[in-house]
């Protein structure tokens, strides 16, 4: 790891101003993506601005039908939260399946969402549940937040402060993990509610996406059979040592059906 | 950039100065000379470096020393002594849960976290849960069977 | 602890330090004033170095020196040799390219070191390494084994990139038998490349004392004396008596820490050159790139049978990938540790094997847990399984029918080995019972009812362990003897210090050897301290690999302990006024036969060191004995592994639902440790069969260069294993032991793959049977069925 200037601001304002003043800064949350890449010298910020001191970013609350999770809330805390378990059990389950014990004790929802790893779990929940990403500058619907591989609409110096999830209907998430990395080869999040069905798929393509074909089919008939015969467009699907494009496409249907089966 | 840091390690207050880019693992091993915490990979997977940070198992290779400012850190050297072993240490020996010993400190630290967390959340810690809970710790020697048995055995003793 | 403890599951003595974080691994050692080494490695697989400028790096903060391949050559450091000469069919010697510790002008694999930066801190060394200016003229890399012989020549010394073209067995008889057979099963198969990944990365610290002109090298070695021999006699690093190698606690080896690598060589050389302690510890990324990999064979085989399924002949042709250089033992692995095992447990009268070793622009390939024997077992047990399908016979019964029978021993195989003893049917029967083979079809139906596929697979393996009778090994090309040494030092108070040339890096020798010696001497194992891994402490040793420690190292210790007892009897006879022939030694007491006179072991020890009443004219004082043990034959552990899998056809995910291993390891000293060794071996075997694969792309870049892509078995990938034993005692070593370290990795891969092909209803699937591979195989099978209809 190259050396850098370390800052641990105690307010969002201070964090933003440090960012503005630094030559090539990066924000540090749980660090479980950033620090390994820095160790391998693939990332070399001049300044690392640690968000750990911003107590306002941690914590989980619910007001009516809105569940709010602070950006610096660790996966382990989401997984263990009775509030989350009661409001959106699928979200707690998803958090419990991220990485491993130690990763969940450090990794945060804000860090994961900001990174938008195409194989990360949280983006599927945000998109599947129609969450809103709240930042220091604005509130962005998840549908608009994720742009492409490791890319979001976040601007320079913009900090995610919380994610808000509407509590409606029921939901489920199942991940088919890459055997080596245990990231999602395909992860399917389905949320069924009065207004319809949302289906978000992570791992399969260059970024998490809503699967409109599945959503349309499931909105008219929420059954595994509704997915039969649907062919997904796979032009931006990922291919790696552990999964071909065809395999991923196949897994999307298999995993989606398992999600449906567990919900009906 | 060198930064003064203080933390509590195995119950002792430690104050030192270290560069920002020093990991907690390097700090523990090199600055404090506590070499029981091992480093087995550079991609945050093998878990040999697992320590407790404010009571939670974390990979010390993926935490900066400066991030542990003010924290309570516990390493393998801090959980028991030769004459007063932690039940997890006793169980690893009793169940032959180690061979070369390199992954063992990390395994033990994760095992303790698993038992504590399960007990806090009041969830069952069966074989499947232990195997799943240990997926952030690699062992190349044992095939895990005896490690799983050790964690289960210790869990019983820690409850009693 | 009672004295009689052979066969007892004694808890391990060494655990006390490992569970408290007090182990002492190489990277835990820091010498006053040490500098740190960072190796500058080639980012390309094959290239000429056209220019190398280290001046900016040398000028960087904290840098002590930047050393290059040119300086290695100037200092006359020799090539890292391969220690086993293999002759080709035509009698010619194998072609061995030079292997400089640092590449001077040519790069032959990605990750090969060509310079080293020594600096005050590791950070400074790594920073400065980025300032080394190097230009490469990149050349086309040779990567795949299959294309190696037709690719561009990598080394001028190795035409056709072929080190040797070796054969074993009767060619003409074998071909004739195949031609005339009732049925011939044919199979092409690949043995996938593996990356060892001991959890402790390799590390080395060189230390030089200019006053004594002695180099001390701390390193992660399975065989410090062998390393010293190679580094002094061949690499010319220092005179042998001026190099001390200490291999302290070592965090797993699995073969990968046998070999003499560039880094420890360079660190020791640089320590003397710069008169400075120098430390290097590999990153995991470096381990992936440069630890010697394992396996990587492509083979074709034919098995001929008569109409009753009796094996008539086996023919095998194998291409073995050696990588870019011939590593320390590499040449022996696909020949004497492979071809010689192709008779397996069967009385196949004719076996003929040809092996061509080829070079590629990949990391060197050498012994990895099992070394040659897993490759032989995989080939044989796969083709036997397919033969059973083709002959429409039960796979267990086809094996049984062809087993060498207990009355056939000693049994001379057609491929050089003479098996001393075994009872293969006993292992098979016990395994069938433990695995509930009879209940399999009901379990399969239950799986099918849930939309799953279920399969069962067998593997009846044999291995040659206890390396090795030195004269046999020598006649086959070994550059060293393969005995072991042991020393039993009885201290004046009667406690015992044991020195062994074996090396423990997880095997638990401190306990097993203590049990062995304590039992021989009738003392408590708490009074026995086992010391290993330091050329400054013990005479010599050949180290630990090939499941040899107990059968060879343990035998040496038993002989040394026997000498202690013999001398003790003489002392006791003197003290009790009896003839030494009339002294019995039992349970720690020297007793005069048919009398009530006795002396304890401790009394005799004291008398030996305080010889006031002592036959000094006949007997030297002191009570220390040494023994060197050279085995008369290899040992032949054997057994049956049965794997049962359930496959989710929708995803290709395969679960090992039951794994049974029944092994015959001869005499067992500590069953707890033995079972642990079996577990670990099976885990690596399942890893090979289902998860692990070292893959290079066509330019020679390692694609599986981290745990993100190389799939290591985790706790939730594996089931519990059912381990059972049968016993036939090894006939030719005093312990009666055969060795247990590699059996799991040797026996399990074909059992797993046979179970998977059985479940899928297909003939073949390559390792590793990942979900993608299994799913793809099912797709292909379905398409073929559709076409067939």
GROMACS .gro file of C-alpha atoms in nm, chain C residues 292-662:
model
  371
  716UNK     CA    1   0.592  -2.514  -0.760
  717UNK     CA    2   0.252  -2.622  -0.891
  718UNK     CA    3   0.128  -2.979  -0.899
  719UNK     CA    4  -0.010  -3.245  -1.141
  720UNK     CA    5  -0.084  -3.113  -1.493
  721UNK     CA    6  -0.082  -3.430  -1.702
  722UNK     CA    7  -0.253  -3.520  -2.026
  723UNK     CA    8  -0.285  -3.894  -2.076
  724UNK     CA    9  -0.423  -4.164  -2.296
  725UNK     CA   10  -0.482  -4.512  -2.166
  726UNK     CA   11  -0.602  -4.851  -2.283
  727UNK     CA   12  -0.713  -5.131  -2.054
  728UNK     CA   13  -0.752  -5.476  -2.207
  729UNK     CA   14  -0.976  -5.744  -2.056
  730UNK     CA   15  -1.085  -6.094  -2.128
  731UNK     CA   16  -1.452  -6.185  -2.152
  732UNK     CA   17  -1.473  -6.229  -1.775
  733UNK     CA   18  -1.331  -5.890  -1.697
  734UNK     CA   19  -0.984  -6.011  -1.603
  735UNK     CA   20  -0.735  -5.735  -1.672
  736UNK     CA   21  -0.482  -5.839  -1.935
  737UNK     CA   22  -0.286  -5.529  -2.006
  738UNK     CA   23  -0.268  -5.157  -1.946
  739UNK     CA   24  -0.103  -4.910  -2.176
  740UNK     CA   25  -0.052  -4.547  -2.080
  741UNK     CA   26   0.091  -4.247  -2.264
  742UNK     CA   27   0.136  -3.933  -2.065
  743UNK     CA   28   0.251  -3.581  -2.131
  744UNK     CA   29   0.365  -3.420  -1.807
  745UNK     CA   30   0.407  -3.048  -1.774
  746UNK     CA   31   0.730  -2.948  -1.602
  747UNK     CA   32   0.679  -2.573  -1.634
  748UNK     CA   33   0.963  -2.340  -1.720
  749UNK     CA   34   1.243  -2.512  -1.525
  750UNK     CA   35   1.302  -2.855  -1.380
  751UNK     CA   36   1.231  -2.811  -1.011
  752UNK     CA   37   1.414  -3.011  -0.742
  753UNK     CA   38   1.222  -3.340  -0.769
  754UNK     CA   39   1.019  -3.266  -1.079
  755UNK     CA   40   1.162  -3.531  -1.308
  756UNK     CA   41   1.087  -3.816  -1.066
  757UNK     CA   42   0.723  -3.727  -1.016
  758UNK     CA   43   0.571  -3.837  -1.348
  759UNK     CA   44   0.809  -4.132  -1.379
  760UNK     CA   45   0.920  -4.322  -1.070
  761UNK     CA   46   0.634  -4.195  -0.857
  762UNK     CA   47   0.378  -4.243  -1.133
  763UNK     CA   48   0.455  -4.512  -1.385
  764UNK     CA   49   0.554  -4.754  -1.112
  765UNK     CA   50   0.210  -4.728  -0.953
  766UNK     CA   51   0.008  -4.815  -1.260
  767UNK     CA   52  -0.041  -5.175  -1.160
  768UNK     CA   53  -0.250  -5.045  -0.871
  769UNK     CA   54  -0.405  -5.315  -0.659
  770UNK     CA   55  -0.447  -5.538  -0.960
  771UNK     CA   56  -0.268  -5.838  -1.097
  772UNK     CA   57  -0.264  -5.697  -1.448
  773UNK     CA   58   0.015  -5.901  -1.606
  774UNK     CA   59   0.127  -5.643  -1.860
  775UNK     CA   60   0.167  -5.273  -1.802
  776UNK     CA   61   0.352  -5.039  -2.031
  777UNK     CA   62   0.382  -4.666  -1.976
  778UNK     CA   63   0.547  -4.390  -2.174
  779UNK     CA   64   0.594  -4.045  -2.030
  780UNK     CA   65   0.719  -3.739  -2.205
  781UNK     CA   66   0.810  -3.447  -1.981
  782UNK     CA   67   0.760  -3.115  -2.153
  783UNK     CA   68   0.847  -2.758  -2.073
  784UNK     CA   69   0.611  -2.463  -2.086
  785UNK     CA   70   0.627  -2.098  -1.991
  786UNK     CA   71   0.452  -2.157  -1.663
  787UNK     CA   72   0.565  -2.192  -1.303
  788UNK     CA   73   0.770  -2.505  -1.241
  789UNK     CA   74   0.564  -2.815  -1.159
  790UNK     CA   75   0.684  -3.055  -0.893
  791UNK     CA   76   0.561  -3.283  -0.617
  792UNK     CA   77   0.233  -3.186  -0.455
  793UNK     CA   78   0.070  -3.408  -0.193
  794UNK     CA   79   0.082  -3.755  -0.344
  795UNK     CA   80   0.316  -3.655  -0.628
  796UNK     CA   81   0.265  -3.886  -0.924
  797UNK     CA   82   0.065  -4.137  -0.728
  798UNK     CA   83  -0.258  -3.934  -0.744
  799UNK     CA   84  -0.210  -3.905  -1.118
  800UNK     CA   85  -0.155  -4.282  -1.149
  801UNK     CA   86  -0.450  -4.362  -0.925
  802UNK     CA   87  -0.677  -4.120  -1.104
  803UNK     CA   88  -0.594  -4.269  -1.442
  804UNK     CA   89  -0.624  -4.628  -1.328
  805UNK     CA   90  -0.936  -4.592  -1.118
  806UNK     CA   91  -1.111  -4.389  -1.386
  807UNK     CA   92  -1.040  -4.641  -1.659
  808UNK     CA   93  -1.137  -4.932  -1.435
  809UNK     CA   94  -1.466  -4.758  -1.354
  810UNK     CA   95  -1.537  -4.705  -1.722
  811UNK     CA   96  -1.434  -5.062  -1.798
  812UNK     CA   97  -1.695  -5.180  -1.548
  813UNK     CA   98  -1.959  -4.973  -1.731
  814UNK     CA   99  -1.852  -5.111  -2.064
  815UNK     CA  100  -1.836  -5.468  -1.937
  816UNK     CA  101  -2.166  -5.417  -1.760
  817UNK     CA  102  -2.017  -5.529  -1.431
  818UNK     CA  103  -2.046  -5.390  -1.082
  819UNK     CA  104  -1.747  -5.158  -1.037
  820UNK     CA  105  -1.669  -5.298  -0.693
  821UNK     CA  106  -1.682  -5.654  -0.819
  822UNK     CA  107  -1.467  -5.588  -1.124
  823UNK     CA  108  -1.203  -5.451  -0.890
  824UNK     CA  109  -1.237  -5.739  -0.648
  825UNK     CA  110  -1.196  -5.989  -0.928
  826UNK     CA  111  -0.865  -5.837  -1.028
  827UNK     CA  112  -0.715  -5.773  -0.685
  828UNK     CA  113  -0.377  -5.916  -0.595
  829UNK     CA  114  -0.464  -6.168  -0.325
  830UNK     CA  115  -0.309  -6.186   0.023
  831UNK     CA  116  -0.131  -6.510  -0.067
  832UNK     CA  117   0.035  -6.343  -0.369
  833UNK     CA  118   0.267  -6.130  -0.153
  834UNK     CA  119   0.543  -6.043  -0.195
  835UNK     CA  120   0.408  -5.946  -0.534
  836UNK     CA  121   0.630  -5.830  -0.817
  837UNK     CA  122   0.438  -5.588  -1.040
  838UNK     CA  123   0.518  -5.548  -1.409
  839UNK     CA  124   0.628  -5.191  -1.331
  840UNK     CA  125   0.930  -5.244  -1.105
  841UNK     CA  126   0.780  -5.242  -0.756
  842UNK     CA  127   0.755  -5.539  -0.525
  843UNK     CA  128   0.459  -5.499  -0.292
  844UNK     CA  129   0.540  -5.654   0.046
  845UNK     CA  130   0.195  -5.702   0.191
  846UNK     CA  131  -0.167  -5.598   0.171
  847UNK     CA  132  -0.524  -5.716   0.190
  848UNK     CA  133  -0.721  -5.517  -0.060
  849UNK     CA  134  -1.044  -5.708  -0.028
  850UNK     CA  135  -1.054  -5.641   0.345
  851UNK     CA  136  -1.045  -5.266   0.281
  852UNK     CA  137  -1.301  -5.291   0.003
  853UNK     CA  138  -1.540  -5.496   0.212
  854UNK     CA  139  -1.511  -5.270   0.511
  855UNK     CA  140  -1.562  -4.962   0.294
  856UNK     CA  141  -1.865  -5.116   0.122
  857UNK     CA  142  -2.018  -5.184   0.462
  858UNK     CA  143  -1.937  -4.841   0.603
  859UNK     CA  144  -2.070  -4.670   0.292
  860UNK     CA  145  -2.384  -4.885   0.298
  861UNK     CA  146  -2.338  -4.973  -0.066
  862UNK     CA  147  -2.633  -5.206  -0.038
  863UNK     CA  148  -2.858  -4.914   0.051
  864UNK     CA  149  -2.738  -4.693  -0.233
  865UNK     CA  150  -3.014  -4.768  -0.482
  866UNK     CA  151  -3.279  -4.671  -0.228
  867UNK     CA  152  -3.095  -4.348  -0.157
  868UNK     CA  153  -3.069  -4.282  -0.527
  869UNK     CA  154  -3.443  -4.328  -0.569
  870UNK     CA  155  -3.506  -4.086  -0.286
  871UNK     CA  156  -3.283  -3.829  -0.455
  872UNK     CA  157  -3.450  -3.877  -0.789
  873UNK     CA  158  -3.787  -3.824  -0.624
  874UNK     CA  159  -3.660  -3.482  -0.521
  875UNK     CA  160  -3.531  -3.398  -0.864
  876UNK     CA  161  -3.169  -3.469  -0.776
  877UNK     CA  162  -2.913  -3.703  -0.925
  878UNK     CA  163  -2.718  -3.936  -0.701
  879UNK     CA  164  -2.406  -4.129  -0.776
  880UNK     CA  165  -2.151  -4.349  -0.606
  881UNK     CA  166  -1.790  -4.394  -0.703
  882UNK     CA  167  -1.501  -4.614  -0.600
  883UNK     CA  168  -1.132  -4.583  -0.584
  884UNK     CA  169  -0.902  -4.864  -0.476
  885UNK     CA  170  -0.567  -4.695  -0.451
  886UNK     CA  171  -0.216  -4.799  -0.371
  887UNK     CA  172   0.084  -4.580  -0.315
  888UNK     CA  173   0.453  -4.635  -0.273
  889UNK     CA  174   0.568  -4.443   0.031
  890UNK     CA  175   0.850  -4.443   0.276
  891UNK     CA  176   1.096  -4.303   0.023
  892UNK     CA  177   1.313  -4.487  -0.028
  893UNK     CA  178   1.568  -4.766  -0.044
  894UNK     CA  179   1.874  -4.560  -0.133
  895UNK     CA  180   2.026  -4.816  -0.367
  896UNK     CA  181   1.704  -4.862  -0.558
  897UNK     CA  182   1.652  -4.486  -0.574
  898UNK     CA  183   2.012  -4.442  -0.683
  899UNK     CA  184   1.982  -4.698  -0.958
  900UNK     CA  185   1.676  -4.508  -1.079
  901UNK     CA  186   1.858  -4.177  -1.096
  902UNK     CA  187   1.817  -4.019  -0.751
  903UNK     CA  188   2.095  -3.779  -0.667
  904UNK     CA  189   2.075  -3.848  -0.295
  905UNK     CA  190   2.027  -4.132  -0.051
  906UNK     CA  191   1.685  -4.152   0.105
  907UNK     CA  192   1.750  -4.290   0.451
  908UNK     CA  193   1.671  -4.105   0.768
  909UNK     CA  194   1.862  -4.030   1.082
  910UNK     CA  195   1.756  -4.027   1.442
  911UNK     CA  196   1.924  -3.962   1.769
  912UNK     CA  197   1.807  -4.040   2.120
  913UNK     CA  198   1.985  -3.838   2.385
  914UNK     CA  199   1.911  -3.958   2.734
  915UNK     CA  200   1.982  -3.676   2.976
  916UNK     CA  201   2.137  -3.751   3.319
  917UNK     CA  202   1.798  -3.712   3.488
  918UNK     CA  203   1.642  -3.964   3.254
  919UNK     CA  204   1.447  -3.725   3.036
  920UNK     CA  205   1.507  -3.770   2.667
  921UNK     CA  206   1.582  -3.535   2.383
  922UNK     CA  207   1.510  -3.681   2.042
  923UNK     CA  208   1.668  -3.543   1.726
  924UNK     CA  209   1.512  -3.637   1.398
  925UNK     CA  210   1.598  -3.562   1.040
  926UNK     CA  211   1.230  -3.573   0.956
  927UNK     CA  212   1.052  -3.239   0.961
  928UNK     CA  213   0.708  -3.168   1.098
  929UNK     CA  214   0.499  -2.901   0.932
  930UNK     CA  215   0.166  -3.018   1.064
  931UNK     CA  216   0.218  -3.393   1.093
  932UNK     CA  217   0.255  -3.397   1.469
  933UNK     CA  218   0.596  -3.563   1.492
  934UNK     CA  219   0.661  -3.409   1.831
  935UNK     CA  220   0.384  -3.630   1.959
  936UNK     CA  221   0.406  -3.941   1.744
  937UNK     CA  222   0.783  -3.972   1.777
  938UNK     CA  223   0.758  -3.902   2.150
  939UNK     CA  224   0.503  -4.182   2.179
  940UNK     CA  225   0.732  -4.413   1.986
  941UNK     CA  226   1.046  -4.338   2.186
  942UNK     CA  227   0.866  -4.317   2.520
  943UNK     CA  228   0.713  -4.654   2.454
  944UNK     CA  229   1.048  -4.806   2.363
  945UNK     CA  230   1.211  -4.665   2.673
  946UNK     CA  231   0.921  -4.712   2.910
  947UNK     CA  232   0.905  -4.350   3.010
  948UNK     CA  233   0.637  -4.082   2.999
  949UNK     CA  234   0.595  -3.893   2.672
  950UNK     CA  235   0.611  -3.579   2.882
  951UNK     CA  236   0.976  -3.668   2.938
  952UNK     CA  237   1.051  -3.680   2.566
  953UNK     CA  238   1.125  -3.369   2.365
  954UNK     CA  239   1.142  -3.405   1.989
  955UNK     CA  240   1.361  -3.160   1.801
  956UNK     CA  241   1.377  -3.120   1.427
  957UNK     CA  242   1.444  -2.873   1.153
  958UNK     CA  243   1.791  -2.739   1.228
  959UNK     CA  244   2.107  -2.849   1.050
  960UNK     CA  245   2.299  -2.712   1.347
  961UNK     CA  246   2.134  -2.956   1.584
  962UNK     CA  247   2.099  -3.289   1.415
  963UNK     CA  248   2.353  -3.479   1.208
  964UNK     CA  249   2.165  -3.496   0.887
  965UNK     CA  250   1.820  -3.573   0.763
  966UNK     CA  251   1.637  -3.622   0.440
  967UNK     CA  252   1.324  -3.444   0.557
  968UNK     CA  253   0.957  -3.505   0.525
  969UNK     CA  254   0.770  -3.589   0.205
  970UNK     CA  255   0.633  -3.900   0.043
  971UNK     CA  256   0.468  -4.010   0.370
  972UNK     CA  257   0.809  -4.122   0.490
  973UNK     CA  258   0.853  -3.978   0.836
  974UNK     CA  259   0.723  -4.257   1.056
  975UNK     CA  260   0.826  -4.551   0.841
  976UNK     CA  261   1.178  -4.421   0.777
  977UNK     CA  262   1.241  -4.152   1.041
  978UNK     CA  263   1.048  -4.344   1.305
  979UNK     CA  264   1.240  -4.658   1.226
  980UNK     CA  265   1.569  -4.474   1.273
  981UNK     CA  266   1.449  -4.358   1.614
  982UNK     CA  267   1.343  -4.708   1.707
  983UNK     CA  268   1.686  -4.838   1.619
  984UNK     CA  269   1.850  -4.563   1.823
  985UNK     CA  270   1.622  -4.641   2.117
  986UNK     CA  271   1.710  -5.009   2.084
  987UNK     CA  272   2.077  -4.913   2.115
  988UNK     CA  273   1.996  -4.714   2.430
  989UNK     CA  274   1.829  -5.018   2.579
  990UNK     CA  275   2.122  -5.242   2.483
  991UNK     CA  276   2.371  -5.008   2.645
  992UNK     CA  277   2.142  -4.963   2.943
  993UNK     CA  278   2.142  -5.339   2.993
  994UNK     CA  279   2.519  -5.340   3.008
  995UNK     CA  280   2.519  -5.064   3.267
  996UNK     CA  281   2.242  -5.234   3.462
  997UNK     CA  282   2.427  -5.565   3.451
  998UNK     CA  283   2.733  -5.399   3.597
  999UNK     CA  284   2.536  -5.226   3.871
 1000UNK     CA  285   2.343  -5.539   3.968
 1001UNK     CA  286   2.628  -5.778   3.915
 1002UNK     CA  287   2.457  -5.970   3.642
 1003UNK     CA  288   2.531  -6.049   3.279
 1004UNK     CA  289   2.371  -5.805   3.039
 1005UNK     CA  290   2.210  -6.102   2.861
 1006UNK     CA  291   2.027  -6.175   3.182
 1007UNK     CA  292   1.875  -5.829   3.202
 1008UNK     CA  293   1.521  -5.777   3.080
 1009UNK     CA  294   1.401  -5.430   2.999
 1010UNK     CA  295   1.032  -5.380   3.046
 1011UNK     CA  296   0.817  -5.079   3.119
 1012UNK     CA  297   1.107  -4.856   3.212
 1013UNK     CA  298   1.283  -5.103   3.437
 1014UNK     CA  299   1.598  -5.306   3.391
 1015UNK     CA  300   1.541  -5.632   3.578
 1016UNK     CA  301   1.768  -5.922   3.644
 1017UNK     CA  302   1.583  -6.223   3.515
 1018UNK     CA  303   1.452  -6.458   3.785
 1019UNK     CA  304   1.539  -6.219   4.063
 1020UNK     CA  305   1.382  -5.921   4.233
 1021UNK     CA  306   1.671  -5.694   4.142
 1022UNK     CA  307   1.592  -5.398   3.923
 1023UNK     CA  308   1.705  -5.050   3.827
 1024UNK     CA  309   1.488  -4.780   3.680
 1025UNK     CA  310   1.563  -4.617   3.349
 1026UNK     CA  311   1.639  -4.297   3.537
 1027UNK     CA  312   1.891  -4.471   3.762
 1028UNK     CA  313   2.071  -4.613   3.462
 1029UNK     CA  314   2.077  -4.273   3.292
 1030UNK     CA  315   2.224  -4.115   3.601
 1031UNK     CA  316   2.484  -4.388   3.629
 1032UNK     CA  317   2.586  -4.334   3.268
 1033UNK     CA  318   2.661  -3.969   3.331
 1034UNK     CA  319   2.797  -4.004   3.685
 1035UNK     CA  320   3.011  -4.310   3.622
 1036UNK     CA  321   3.143  -4.362   3.970
 1037UNK     CA  322   3.039  -4.724   3.969
 1038UNK     CA  323   3.070  -4.800   3.598
 1039UNK     CA  324   3.256  -5.042   3.367
 1040UNK     CA  325   3.462  -4.763   3.212
 1041UNK     CA  326   3.716  -5.001   3.063
 1042UNK     CA  327   3.443  -5.167   2.854
 1043UNK     CA  328   3.187  -4.895   2.813
 1044UNK     CA  329   3.197  -4.525   2.736
 1045UNK     CA  330   3.005  -4.306   2.973
 1046UNK     CA  331   2.701  -4.118   2.853
 1047UNK     CA  332   2.377  -4.244   2.706
 1048UNK     CA  333   2.325  -4.107   2.358
 1049UNK     CA  334   2.269  -4.317   2.050
 1050UNK     CA  335   2.224  -4.245   1.686
 1051UNK     CA  336   2.088  -4.451   1.402
 1052UNK     CA  337   2.056  -4.412   1.031
 1053UNK     CA  338   1.782  -4.619   0.877
 1054UNK     CA  339   1.773  -4.703   0.510
 1055UNK     CA  340   1.454  -4.888   0.419
 1056UNK     CA  341   1.471  -5.221   0.241
 1057UNK     CA  342   1.171  -5.142   0.022
 1058UNK     CA  343   0.905  -4.883  -0.029
 1059UNK     CA  344   0.595  -4.916   0.186
 1060UNK     CA  345   0.260  -4.973   0.022
 1061UNK     CA  346  -0.033  -4.810   0.196
 1062UNK     CA  347  -0.354  -4.900   0.016
 1063UNK     CA  348  -0.724  -4.878   0.064
 1064UNK     CA  349  -1.067  -4.811  -0.077
 1065UNK     CA  350  -1.239  -4.477  -0.092
 1066UNK     CA  351  -1.608  -4.453  -0.172
 1067UNK     CA  352  -1.772  -4.125  -0.254
 1068UNK     CA  353  -2.141  -4.056  -0.279
 1069UNK     CA  354  -2.263  -3.736  -0.437
 1070UNK     CA  355  -2.592  -3.564  -0.495
 1071UNK     CA  356  -2.621  -3.328  -0.787
 1072UNK     CA  357  -2.869  -3.052  -0.848
 1073UNK     CA  358  -2.919  -3.085  -1.223
 1074UNK     CA  359  -3.059  -2.734  -1.250
 1075UNK     CA  360  -2.742  -2.567  -1.128
 1076UNK     CA  361  -2.476  -2.836  -1.156
 1077UNK     CA  362  -2.400  -2.798  -0.788
 1078UNK     CA  363  -2.257  -3.122  -0.653
 1079UNK     CA  364  -2.261  -3.210  -0.286
 1080UNK     CA  365  -2.044  -3.483  -0.146
 1081UNK     CA  366  -2.303  -3.639   0.081
 1082UNK     CA  367  -2.096  -3.928   0.207
 1083UNK     CA  368  -1.728  -4.002   0.189
 1084UNK     CA  369  -1.585  -4.326   0.320
 1085UNK     CA  370  -1.215  -4.398   0.340
 1086UNK     CA  371  -1.078  -4.730   0.455
   0.00000   0.00000   0.00000
